[in-house]
């Protein structure tokens, strides 16, 4: 019996040592997983911003083309210009629900004003026939589709990151490391704003 106790004690000590050695490794692995998923989501968000920037860059060209080629409604042009200015000035924190909500609203307003401008442009035959207008309209539609894809990819990456952060291991690692990880908000626009503008030329 006495010989069994030292053996049992040795096994328990070895298991305790192994557990104390593996536990930090598991924590490090979980931390690395959170960092990796956060970086993927950050990269996808950068893709969203790049596609939005493409849209912002095209808008002045569209407005100038419309101005030069049509006696166009002043209000429609001003609405697009104002919406673009608001969208480009807004800085967003993807971990702040209120900031993300405002960002989504501003993007929806810009999308809506662009759609109205393109639809109203159909009334002007000389504008519809202008090659530069047609090219810009095609570029804008392509950009809207890119924005949709980039938004979907970001939302998927943010969902995977948030799920990892929400797991018991993720919560424990986040707490132990001083809460450096914050949940990411999703990029959502209203259903009407999500569709690319449809203009028949």
PDB file of C-alpha atoms in Angstrom:
ATOM      1  CA  UNK A   1       0.000   0.000   0.000  1.00  0.00           C
ATOM      2  CA  UNK A   2       2.844   2.352   0.863  1.00  0.00           C
ATOM      3  CA  UNK A   3       4.518   1.610  -2.465  1.00  0.00           C
ATOM      4  CA  UNK A   4       1.336   2.467  -4.338  1.00  0.00           C
ATOM      5  CA  UNK A   5       0.999   5.898  -2.724  1.00  0.00           C
ATOM      6  CA  UNK A   6       4.350   7.269  -3.973  1.00  0.00           C
ATOM      7  CA  UNK A   7       3.567   5.899  -7.433  1.00  0.00           C
ATOM      8  CA  UNK A   8       0.102   7.483  -7.373  1.00  0.00           C
ATOM      9  CA  UNK A   9       1.589  10.704  -6.061  1.00  0.00           C
ATOM     10  CA  UNK A  10       4.174  10.661  -8.856  1.00  0.00           C
ATOM     11  CA  UNK A  11       1.471  10.123 -11.489  1.00  0.00           C
ATOM     12  CA  UNK A  12      -0.688  12.907 -10.017  1.00  0.00           C
ATOM     13  CA  UNK A  13       2.308  15.261  -9.870  1.00  0.00           C
ATOM     14  CA  UNK A  14       3.181  14.449 -13.474  1.00  0.00           C
ATOM     15  CA  UNK A  15      -0.433  15.011 -14.553  1.00  0.00           C
ATOM     16  CA  UNK A  16      -0.576  18.299 -12.642  1.00  0.00           C
ATOM     17  CA  UNK A  17       2.701  19.401 -14.227  1.00  0.00           C
ATOM     18  CA  UNK A  18       1.455  18.403 -17.687  1.00  0.00           C
ATOM     19  CA  UNK A  19      -1.872  20.165 -17.133  1.00  0.00           C
ATOM     20  CA  UNK A  20      -0.146  23.338 -15.908  1.00  0.00           C
ATOM     21  CA  UNK A  21       2.082  23.214 -19.001  1.00  0.00           C
ATOM     22  CA  UNK A  22      -0.718  22.530 -21.492  1.00  0.00           C
ATOM     23  CA  UNK A  23      -3.218  25.036 -20.081  1.00  0.00           C
ATOM     24  CA  UNK A  24      -1.186  28.136 -21.048  1.00  0.00           C
ATOM     25  CA  UNK A  25      -0.558  26.563 -24.459  1.00  0.00           C
ATOM     26  CA  UNK A  26      -4.301  26.145 -24.947  1.00  0.00           C
ATOM     27  CA  UNK A  27      -4.806  29.755 -23.854  1.00  0.00           C
ATOM     28  CA  UNK A  28      -2.118  30.932 -26.289  1.00  0.00           C
ATOM     29  CA  UNK A  29      -3.735  28.945 -29.070  1.00  0.00           C
ATOM     30  CA  UNK A  30      -7.134  30.489 -28.296  1.00  0.00           C
ATOM     31  CA  UNK A  31      -5.579  33.968 -28.188  1.00  0.00           C
ATOM     32  CA  UNK A  32      -3.872  33.365 -31.534  1.00  0.00           C
ATOM     33  CA  UNK A  33      -7.189  32.208 -32.991  1.00  0.00           C
ATOM     34  CA  UNK A  34      -8.891  35.427 -31.871  1.00  0.00           C
ATOM     35  CA  UNK A  35      -6.076  37.550 -33.296  1.00  0.00           C
ATOM     36  CA  UNK A  36      -6.206  35.678 -36.606  1.00  0.00           C
ATOM     37  CA  UNK A  37      -9.987  35.976 -36.971  1.00  0.00           C
ATOM     38  CA  UNK A  38      -9.899  39.650 -35.968  1.00  0.00           C
ATOM     39  CA  UNK A  39      -7.260  40.308 -38.637  1.00  0.00           C
ATOM     40  CA  UNK A  40      -9.310  38.506 -41.289  1.00  0.00           C
ATOM     41  CA  UNK A  41     -12.331  40.646 -40.360  1.00  0.00           C
ATOM     42  CA  UNK A  42     -10.170  43.805 -40.432  1.00  0.00           C
ATOM     43  CA  UNK A  43      -8.900  42.890 -43.901  1.00  0.00           C
ATOM     44  CA  UNK A  44     -12.436  42.299 -45.138  1.00  0.00           C
ATOM     45  CA  UNK A  45     -13.497  45.655 -43.691  1.00  0.00           C
ATOM     46  CA  UNK A  46     -10.610  47.304 -45.573  1.00  0.00           C
ATOM     47  CA  UNK A  47     -12.011  45.704 -48.747  1.00  0.00           C
ATOM     48  CA  UNK A  48     -15.408  47.254 -47.975  1.00  0.00           C
ATOM     49  CA  UNK A  49     -13.781  50.652 -47.513  1.00  0.00           C
ATOM     50  CA  UNK A  50     -11.867  50.275 -50.792  1.00  0.00           C
ATOM     51  CA  UNK A  51     -15.048  49.528 -52.740  1.00  0.00           C
ATOM     52  CA  UNK A  52     -16.844  52.425 -51.054  1.00  0.00           C
ATOM     53  CA  UNK A  53     -13.928  54.688 -51.966  1.00  0.00           C
ATOM     54  CA  UNK A  54     -14.290  53.564 -55.578  1.00  0.00           C
ATOM     55  CA  UNK A  55     -17.929  54.664 -55.441  1.00  0.00           C
ATOM     56  CA  UNK A  56     -16.983  58.017 -53.869  1.00  0.00           C
ATOM     57  CA  UNK A  57     -14.376  58.610 -56.587  1.00  0.00           C
ATOM     58  CA  UNK A  58     -16.830  57.875 -59.401  1.00  0.00           C
ATOM     59  CA  UNK A  59     -19.578  60.176 -58.123  1.00  0.00           C
ATOM     60  CA  UNK A  60     -17.896  63.525 -58.989  1.00  0.00           C
ATOM     61  CA  UNK A  61     -17.296  62.241 -62.532  1.00  0.00           C
ATOM     62  CA  UNK A  62     -20.937  61.224 -62.827  1.00  0.00           C
ATOM     63  CA  UNK A  63     -22.167  64.578 -61.542  1.00  0.00           C
ATOM     64  CA  UNK A  64     -19.887  66.528 -63.904  1.00  0.00           C
ATOM     65  CA  UNK A  65     -20.930  64.381 -66.869  1.00  0.00           C
ATOM     66  CA  UNK A  66     -24.606  64.918 -66.073  1.00  0.00           C
ATOM     67  CA  UNK A  67     -24.088  68.671 -65.622  1.00  0.00           C
ATOM     68  CA  UNK A  68     -22.280  68.947 -68.942  1.00  0.00           C
ATOM     69  CA  UNK A  69     -24.772  66.926 -70.943  1.00  0.00           C
ATOM     70  CA  UNK A  70     -28.220  67.748 -69.651  1.00  0.00           C
ATOM     71  CA  UNK A  71     -30.461  70.443 -68.290  1.00  0.00           C
ATOM     72  CA  UNK A  72     -30.811  68.391 -65.187  1.00  0.00           C
ATOM     73  CA  UNK A  73     -32.779  68.861 -61.998  1.00  0.00           C
ATOM     74  CA  UNK A  74     -30.552  70.799 -59.623  1.00  0.00           C
ATOM     75  CA  UNK A  75     -31.992  69.041 -56.561  1.00  0.00           C
ATOM     76  CA  UNK A  76     -30.942  65.566 -57.732  1.00  0.00           C
ATOM     77  CA  UNK A  77     -27.344  66.647 -58.298  1.00  0.00           C
ATOM     78  CA  UNK A  78     -27.187  68.481 -54.977  1.00  0.00           C
ATOM     79  CA  UNK A  79     -28.583  65.463 -53.115  1.00  0.00           C
ATOM     80  CA  UNK A  80     -25.872  63.192 -54.541  1.00  0.00           C
ATOM     81  CA  UNK A  81     -23.110  65.704 -53.819  1.00  0.00           C
ATOM     82  CA  UNK A  82     -24.327  66.228 -50.246  1.00  0.00           C
ATOM     83  CA  UNK A  83     -24.732  62.487 -49.577  1.00  0.00           C
ATOM     84  CA  UNK A  84     -21.215  61.802 -50.897  1.00  0.00           C
ATOM     85  CA  UNK A  85     -19.754  64.539 -48.661  1.00  0.00           C
ATOM     86  CA  UNK A  86     -21.471  63.086 -45.584  1.00  0.00           C
ATOM     87  CA  UNK A  87     -20.355  59.558 -46.445  1.00  0.00           C
ATOM     88  CA  UNK A  88     -16.708  60.489 -46.962  1.00  0.00           C
ATOM     89  CA  UNK A  89     -16.488  62.576 -43.768  1.00  0.00           C
ATOM     90  CA  UNK A  90     -17.928  59.903 -41.482  1.00  0.00           C
ATOM     91  CA  UNK A  91     -15.411  57.825 -39.538  1.00  0.00           C
ATOM     92  CA  UNK A  92     -16.674  54.494 -38.289  1.00  0.00           C
ATOM     93  CA  UNK A  93     -15.676  52.291 -35.364  1.00  0.00           C
ATOM     94  CA  UNK A  94     -16.825  48.782 -36.283  1.00  0.00           C
ATOM     95  CA  UNK A  95     -17.040  47.843 -32.590  1.00  0.00           C
ATOM     96  CA  UNK A  96     -19.451  50.705 -31.758  1.00  0.00           C
ATOM     97  CA  UNK A  97     -23.098  49.828 -32.522  1.00  0.00           C
ATOM     98  CA  UNK A  98     -24.226  53.490 -32.708  1.00  0.00           C
ATOM     99  CA  UNK A  99     -21.368  54.515 -35.019  1.00  0.00           C
ATOM    100  CA  UNK A 100     -22.060  51.524 -37.264  1.00  0.00           C
ATOM    101  CA  UNK A 101     -25.781  52.330 -37.343  1.00  0.00           C
ATOM    102  CA  UNK A 102     -25.020  55.908 -38.438  1.00  0.00           C
ATOM    103  CA  UNK A 103     -22.555  54.591 -41.048  1.00  0.00           C
ATOM    104  CA  UNK A 104     -25.206  52.243 -42.455  1.00  0.00           C
ATOM    105  CA  UNK A 105     -27.739  55.101 -42.614  1.00  0.00           C
ATOM    106  CA  UNK A 106     -25.336  57.419 -44.462  1.00  0.00           C
ATOM    107  CA  UNK A 107     -24.436  54.682 -46.953  1.00  0.00           C
ATOM    108  CA  UNK A 108     -28.139  54.001 -47.524  1.00  0.00           C
ATOM    109  CA  UNK A 109     -28.802  57.699 -48.169  1.00  0.00           C
ATOM    110  CA  UNK A 110     -25.954  57.874 -50.676  1.00  0.00           C
ATOM    111  CA  UNK A 111     -27.173  54.726 -52.399  1.00  0.00           C
ATOM    112  CA  UNK A 112     -30.704  56.099 -52.610  1.00  0.00           C
ATOM    113  CA  UNK A 113     -29.636  59.465 -54.023  1.00  0.00           C
ATOM    114  CA  UNK A 114     -27.458  57.736 -56.630  1.00  0.00           C
ATOM    115  CA  UNK A 115     -30.340  55.496 -57.678  1.00  0.00           C
ATOM    116  CA  UNK A 116     -32.683  58.485 -58.045  1.00  0.00           C
ATOM    117  CA  UNK A 117     -30.108  60.378 -60.109  1.00  0.00           C
ATOM    118  CA  UNK A 118     -29.560  57.476 -62.486  1.00  0.00           C
ATOM    119  CA  UNK A 119     -33.275  56.796 -62.877  1.00  0.00           C
ATOM    120  CA  UNK A 120     -34.058  60.471 -63.549  1.00  0.00           C
ATOM    121  CA  UNK A 121     -31.254  60.607 -66.123  1.00  0.00           C
ATOM    122  CA  UNK A 122     -33.352  58.366 -68.362  1.00  0.00           C
ATOM    123  CA  UNK A 123     -35.515  61.389 -69.186  1.00  0.00           C
ATOM    124  CA  UNK A 124     -32.710  63.001 -71.144  1.00  0.00           C
ATOM    125  CA  UNK A 125     -32.029  61.353 -74.523  1.00  0.00           C
ATOM    126  CA  UNK A 126     -28.838  63.346 -75.107  1.00  0.00           C
ATOM    127  CA  UNK A 127     -27.464  62.122 -71.786  1.00  0.00           C
ATOM    128  CA  UNK A 128     -28.473  58.494 -72.379  1.00  0.00           C
ATOM    129  CA  UNK A 129     -26.661  58.616 -75.720  1.00  0.00           C
ATOM    130  CA  UNK A 130     -23.470  60.012 -74.181  1.00  0.00           C
ATOM    131  CA  UNK A 131     -20.768  57.331 -74.045  1.00  0.00           C
ATOM    132  CA  UNK A 132     -19.051  58.743 -70.969  1.00  0.00           C
ATOM    133  CA  UNK A 133     -22.345  58.661 -69.055  1.00  0.00           C
ATOM    134  CA  UNK A 134     -22.994  55.071 -70.094  1.00  0.00           C
ATOM    135  CA  UNK A 135     -19.495  54.058 -69.026  1.00  0.00           C
ATOM    136  CA  UNK A 136     -19.866  55.733 -65.641  1.00  0.00           C
ATOM    137  CA  UNK A 137     -23.267  54.158 -65.122  1.00  0.00           C
ATOM    138  CA  UNK A 138     -21.819  50.702 -65.849  1.00  0.00           C
ATOM    139  CA  UNK A 139     -18.897  51.442 -63.499  1.00  0.00           C
ATOM    140  CA  UNK A 140     -21.290  52.477 -60.737  1.00  0.00           C
ATOM    141  CA  UNK A 141     -23.426  49.367 -61.143  1.00  0.00           C
ATOM    142  CA  UNK A 142     -20.295  47.217 -61.042  1.00  0.00           C
ATOM    143  CA  UNK A 143     -19.132  49.060 -57.941  1.00  0.00           C
ATOM    144  CA  UNK A 144     -22.468  48.479 -56.202  1.00  0.00           C
ATOM    145  CA  UNK A 145     -22.103  44.752 -56.876  1.00  0.00           C
ATOM    146  CA  UNK A 146     -18.555  44.819 -55.490  1.00  0.00           C
ATOM    147  CA  UNK A 147     -19.796  46.613 -52.380  1.00  0.00           C
ATOM    148  CA  UNK A 148     -22.443  43.934 -51.910  1.00  0.00           C
ATOM    149  CA  UNK A 149     -19.859  41.132 -52.176  1.00  0.00           C
ATOM    150  CA  UNK A 150     -17.361  42.927 -49.920  1.00  0.00           C
ATOM    151  CA  UNK A 151     -20.077  43.553 -47.332  1.00  0.00           C
ATOM    152  CA  UNK A 152     -21.092  39.886 -47.356  1.00  0.00           C
ATOM    153  CA  UNK A 153     -17.479  38.761 -46.928  1.00  0.00           C
ATOM    154  CA  UNK A 154     -16.886  41.213 -44.091  1.00  0.00           C
ATOM    155  CA  UNK A 155     -20.092  40.151 -42.324  1.00  0.00           C
ATOM    156  CA  UNK A 156     -19.060  36.496 -42.619  1.00  0.00           C
ATOM    157  CA  UNK A 157     -15.598  37.209 -41.178  1.00  0.00           C
ATOM    158  CA  UNK A 158     -17.083  39.372 -38.407  1.00  0.00           C
ATOM    159  CA  UNK A 159     -19.554  36.584 -37.570  1.00  0.00           C
ATOM    160  CA  UNK A 160     -16.775  33.996 -37.287  1.00  0.00           C
ATOM    161  CA  UNK A 161     -14.692  36.325 -35.118  1.00  0.00           C
ATOM    162  CA  UNK A 162     -17.662  37.198 -32.876  1.00  0.00           C
ATOM    163  CA  UNK A 163     -18.502  33.490 -32.506  1.00  0.00           C
ATOM    164  CA  UNK A 164     -14.925  32.707 -31.442  1.00  0.00           C
ATOM    165  CA  UNK A 165     -14.980  35.625 -29.011  1.00  0.00           C
ATOM    166  CA  UNK A 166     -18.307  34.472 -27.583  1.00  0.00           C
ATOM    167  CA  UNK A 167     -17.098  30.951 -26.778  1.00  0.00           C
ATOM    168  CA  UNK A 168     -16.123  30.186 -23.185  1.00  0.00           C
ATOM    169  CA  UNK A 169     -12.456  29.913 -24.141  1.00  0.00           C
ATOM    170  CA  UNK A 170     -12.577  33.188 -26.065  1.00  0.00           C
ATOM    171  CA  UNK A 171     -14.264  34.991 -23.185  1.00  0.00           C
ATOM    172  CA  UNK A 172     -11.724  33.593 -20.710  1.00  0.00           C
ATOM    173  CA  UNK A 173      -8.734  34.607 -22.833  1.00  0.00           C
ATOM    174  CA  UNK A 174     -10.216  38.052 -23.436  1.00  0.00           C
ATOM    175  CA  UNK A 175     -10.774  38.573 -19.717  1.00  0.00           C
ATOM    176  CA  UNK A 176      -7.312  37.343 -18.726  1.00  0.00           C
ATOM    177  CA  UNK A 177      -5.626  39.566 -21.331  1.00  0.00           C
ATOM    178  CA  UNK A 178      -7.461  42.745 -20.302  1.00  0.00           C
ATOM    179  CA  UNK A 179     -10.377  42.651 -22.781  1.00  0.00           C
ATOM    180  CA  UNK A 180      -8.463  43.739 -25.923  1.00  0.00           C
ATOM    181  CA  UNK A 181     -11.020  42.045 -28.192  1.00  0.00           C
ATOM    182  CA  UNK A 182     -14.355  43.715 -28.859  1.00  0.00           C
ATOM    183  CA  UNK A 183     -17.253  42.298 -30.887  1.00  0.00           C
ATOM    184  CA  UNK A 184     -17.540  43.661 -34.410  1.00  0.00           C
ATOM    185  CA  UNK A 185     -20.759  45.169 -35.736  1.00  0.00           C
ATOM    186  CA  UNK A 186     -22.191  44.010 -39.045  1.00  0.00           C
ATOM    187  CA  UNK A 187     -22.441  46.206 -42.139  1.00  0.00           C
ATOM    188  CA  UNK A 188     -26.176  46.250 -42.874  1.00  0.00           C
ATOM    189  CA  UNK A 189     -28.122  48.579 -45.103  1.00  0.00           C
ATOM    190  CA  UNK A 190     -31.843  48.513 -45.647  1.00  0.00           C
ATOM    191  CA  UNK A 191     -33.090  46.096 -48.286  1.00  0.00           C
ATOM    192  CA  UNK A 192     -33.820  48.812 -50.825  1.00  0.00           C
ATOM    193  CA  UNK A 193     -30.319  50.252 -50.534  1.00  0.00           C
ATOM    194  CA  UNK A 194     -28.594  46.926 -51.053  1.00  0.00           C
ATOM    195  CA  UNK A 195     -29.648  46.440 -54.689  1.00  0.00           C
ATOM    196  CA  UNK A 196     -27.585  47.951 -57.488  1.00  0.00           C
ATOM    197  CA  UNK A 197     -29.354  50.755 -59.363  1.00  0.00           C
ATOM    198  CA  UNK A 198     -31.241  49.491 -62.415  1.00  0.00           C
ATOM    199  CA  UNK A 199     -31.302  51.896 -65.311  1.00  0.00           C
ATOM    200  CA  UNK A 200     -32.405  50.876 -68.783  1.00  0.00           C
ATOM    201  CA  UNK A 201     -30.419  52.729 -71.417  1.00  0.00           C
TER     202      UNK A 201
END
